Short mmCIF file of C-alpha atoms in Angstrom, two decimals:
data_model
loop_
_atom_site.label_atom_id
_atom_site.label_comp_id
_atom_site.label_asym_id
_atom_site.label_seq_id
_atom_site.Cartn_x
_atom_site.Cartn_y
_atom_site.Cartn_z
CA MET A 1 -50.85 7.83 135.95
CA GLU A 2 -48.75 5.24 133.98
CA LYS A 3 -46.84 4.58 137.90
CA LYS A 4 -49.49 4.88 140.17
CA TYR A 5 -50.80 1.61 137.55
CA GLN A 6 -47.69 0.21 137.68
CA ASP A 7 -47.11 1.39 141.35
CA CYS A 8 -50.85 -0.29 141.90
CA MET A 9 -49.94 -3.86 139.99
CA LYS A 10 -46.36 -4.19 142.35
CA LEU A 11 -48.80 -4.10 145.65
CA ALA A 12 -51.59 -5.85 144.20
CA ALA A 13 -48.41 -8.73 143.05
CA LYS A 14 -46.74 -8.40 146.72
CA THR A 15 -49.06 -6.80 149.30
CA PRO A 16 -52.11 -8.43 147.22
CA LYS A 17 -55.12 -6.37 150.51
CA ALA A 18 -53.43 -3.62 150.36
CA GLY A 19 -53.18 -3.26 146.61
CA LEU A 20 -56.80 -4.51 146.29
CA LYS A 21 -57.94 -1.19 149.05
CA GLN A 22 -55.37 1.04 146.90
CA ALA A 23 -57.59 -0.14 143.35
CA MET A 24 -60.30 0.13 144.65
CA GLU A 25 -59.86 3.74 146.44
CA TRP A 26 -58.47 5.14 143.03
CA GLU A 27 -61.10 3.56 140.89
CA LYS A 28 -62.89 5.53 143.01
CA ALA A 29 -61.27 8.74 142.49
CA GLY A 30 -61.74 8.41 138.56
CA GLY A 31 -59.18 6.04 138.10
CA GLY A 32 -60.82 3.87 135.20
CA ASP A 33 -59.51 0.39 133.49
CA ALA A 34 -56.31 0.47 135.34
CA ALA A 35 -57.90 0.98 138.79
CA ARG A 36 -59.98 -1.73 138.27
CA HIS A 37 -57.00 -4.34 136.41
CA CYS A 38 -54.97 -3.59 139.56
CA VAL A 39 -58.47 -4.79 141.38
CA ALA A 40 -58.43 -7.63 139.61
CA ALA A 41 -54.68 -8.48 139.80
CA SER A 42 -55.43 -8.22 143.66
CA TYR A 43 -57.59 -10.40 143.64
CA ILE A 44 -55.64 -12.68 142.10
CA GLY A 45 -53.13 -11.94 145.09
CA LEU A 46 -55.90 -13.44 147.32
CA LYS A 47 -56.63 -16.39 145.42
CA GLN A 48 -60.28 -14.92 144.45
CA PHE A 49 -59.94 -15.78 141.08
CA ASP A 50 -63.74 -15.91 140.47
CA ASP A 51 -63.98 -11.85 141.34
CA ALA A 52 -61.00 -11.40 139.80
CA ALA A 53 -62.26 -13.28 136.25
CA MET A 54 -65.07 -11.04 136.50
CA GLU A 55 -63.57 -8.23 136.83
CA LEU A 56 -61.01 -8.86 133.67
CA GLU A 57 -64.45 -9.87 131.92
CA ARG A 58 -65.99 -6.14 132.61
CA ILE A 59 -62.75 -4.66 131.63
CA ALA A 60 -62.08 -6.21 127.64
CA GLN A 61 -66.37 -6.28 127.50
CA THR A 62 -66.98 -1.78 127.53
CA MET A 63 -63.64 -1.09 125.90
CA PRO A 64 -63.84 0.08 122.56
CA GLN A 65 -63.29 -2.03 119.81
CA VAL A 66 -59.84 0.03 118.94
CA LYS A 67 -58.47 -1.82 122.22
CA ALA A 68 -58.57 -5.00 120.49
CA PRO A 69 -55.51 -6.93 121.08
CA LEU A 70 -55.76 -5.04 124.98
CA MET A 71 -59.11 -6.13 124.98
CA ALA A 72 -57.44 -10.28 124.37
CA GLN A 73 -54.87 -10.26 126.57
CA LEU A 74 -57.59 -9.32 128.80
CA PHE A 75 -59.67 -11.86 128.38
CA LEU A 76 -56.95 -14.66 128.36
CA GLN A 77 -56.51 -13.00 131.73
CA ALA A 78 -60.02 -13.88 132.65
CA ALA A 79 -59.76 -17.78 131.29
CA GLN A 80 -56.51 -18.01 133.23
CA ALA A 81 -58.54 -17.42 136.38
CA TRP A 82 -61.39 -19.07 135.58
CA VAL A 83 -58.87 -22.05 135.38
CA ASN A 84 -57.52 -21.65 138.42
CA ASP A 85 -61.04 -21.97 139.53
CA ASP A 86 -61.06 -24.85 137.83
CA GLN A 87 -63.91 -23.74 135.95
CA LEU A 88 -63.35 -24.85 132.19
CA ASP A 89 -66.08 -24.03 130.11
CA ARG A 90 -66.41 -20.89 131.23
CA ALA A 91 -61.86 -20.20 130.48
CA LEU A 92 -63.04 -21.78 126.50
CA ASN A 93 -65.57 -18.83 126.69
CA ASP A 94 -63.16 -15.98 127.38
CA VAL A 95 -60.69 -17.41 125.28
CA ASN A 96 -62.61 -17.76 122.42
CA GLU A 97 -63.61 -14.80 123.01
CA GLY A 98 -60.27 -13.28 122.75
CA LEU A 99 -59.19 -15.57 119.45
CA LYS A 100 -62.32 -13.55 117.58
CA LEU A 101 -60.36 -9.62 118.87
CA ASN A 102 -56.91 -11.16 118.47
CA LYS A 103 -57.36 -14.68 115.68
CA LYS A 104 -53.62 -14.57 115.04
CA SER A 105 -52.95 -14.78 118.66
CA VAL A 106 -50.35 -17.60 119.41
CA GLU A 107 -51.02 -16.92 123.67
CA LEU A 108 -54.43 -18.10 122.92
CA LEU A 109 -54.26 -21.13 120.46
CA VAL A 110 -52.25 -22.46 123.10
CA PHE A 111 -54.20 -21.69 126.21
CA ARG A 112 -56.76 -23.27 124.59
CA ALA A 113 -54.97 -26.07 122.99
CA ARG A 114 -54.18 -26.75 127.38
CA ILE A 115 -57.97 -26.28 128.71
CA TYR A 116 -58.73 -28.65 124.87
CA GLY A 117 -56.25 -31.27 126.69
CA ASN A 118 -57.48 -31.05 129.87
CA GLN A 119 -60.87 -31.96 128.60
CA GLU A 120 -59.90 -34.91 126.75
CA LYS A 121 -60.36 -32.91 123.25
CA TYR A 122 -56.87 -33.85 121.88
CA PHE A 123 -58.22 -33.61 118.32
CA GLU A 124 -59.81 -29.67 118.86
CA ALA A 125 -55.53 -29.51 120.99
CA LEU A 126 -53.53 -30.20 117.55
CA ASP A 127 -55.83 -28.29 115.26
CA ASP A 128 -54.57 -24.96 117.82
CA LEU A 129 -51.55 -26.19 118.27
CA ASN A 130 -50.57 -26.35 115.17
CA THR A 131 -52.27 -22.97 114.33
CA ALA A 132 -49.63 -21.56 116.78
CA TYR A 133 -46.99 -23.38 115.27
CA ASP A 134 -47.46 -21.93 111.53
CA LEU A 135 -47.76 -18.48 113.66
CA THR A 136 -44.28 -18.15 115.32
CA SER A 137 -40.74 -18.92 115.35
CA ASP A 138 -40.63 -19.78 119.04
CA ARG A 139 -42.50 -24.35 118.41
CA ALA A 140 -39.95 -26.01 121.17
CA GLN A 141 -42.98 -25.27 123.48
CA ILE A 142 -46.03 -25.49 120.33
CA LEU A 143 -44.14 -29.48 119.55
CA THR A 144 -43.72 -30.73 123.12
CA MET A 145 -47.02 -30.40 123.57
CA ARG A 146 -47.81 -32.00 120.12
CA ALA A 147 -46.24 -34.60 121.34
CA THR A 148 -48.35 -34.62 124.90
CA LEU A 149 -50.97 -35.17 123.14
CA TYR A 150 -49.74 -37.60 120.21
CA ARG A 151 -49.35 -40.01 123.11
CA LYS A 152 -52.24 -40.16 124.28
CA LEU A 153 -53.59 -40.39 120.90
CA GLU A 154 -51.33 -43.40 121.12
CA GLN A 155 -49.56 -42.62 118.34
CA PRO A 156 -46.10 -43.08 119.70
CA ASP A 157 -44.25 -42.26 116.16
CA LEU A 158 -46.13 -38.69 115.75
CA ALA A 159 -45.36 -38.32 119.72
CA MET A 160 -41.32 -39.44 118.87
CA ASP A 161 -41.45 -37.40 115.48
CA ASN A 162 -42.18 -34.22 118.26
CA VAL A 163 -39.72 -34.08 120.65
CA GLU A 164 -37.00 -34.65 118.35
CA MET A 165 -38.39 -31.20 116.86
CA SER A 166 -38.96 -29.48 119.58
CA LEU A 167 -35.28 -31.10 121.07
CA LYS A 168 -33.32 -29.26 117.60
CA ALA A 169 -35.08 -26.18 118.21
CA ASP A 170 -34.69 -25.97 121.96
CA PRO A 171 -31.78 -29.70 123.19
CA ASN A 172 -32.58 -28.08 126.38
CA ASP A 173 -35.87 -27.97 127.31
CA PRO A 174 -36.78 -30.28 130.28
CA ASP A 175 -40.20 -31.12 129.35
CA ALA A 176 -39.12 -33.00 125.89
CA LEU A 177 -36.07 -34.04 127.67
CA LEU A 178 -38.64 -35.89 130.32
#
């Protein structure tokens, strides 16, 4: 099953139309969540982001609770698809669902901060980035994002502090250098 899943996901990425056909046939033959995930990946490749997001949500919502980390990842993927479809409220909803399942997901917190930033909710974004910063040792990107938010809030000293800390963590970070 693992090989079939990997082959399907590769096909979905390379030739989404063929991947979708194969995934749907596999799903009809009892492929379960793996086949449905391949369907969603094919939709993403076809730029049918709303279909992909809804499929990913369905998979996450029907998984057993013991798979909470995987469910949280599926909600993140659904949120990414909603962002690609320019539906930030739906993306935010899925990120929040993912965070209910995995409160310490740096990836979900950073993604939600991006959504908040795009909605000009800078203080909410900073809250998420501060939480993410405390949860990880890979902080350069978070510091650079915080610097951007502080700049938008017209706090140049705090922005510069974060840029300097980011460059200490990663002296070659192009975003921090910019």
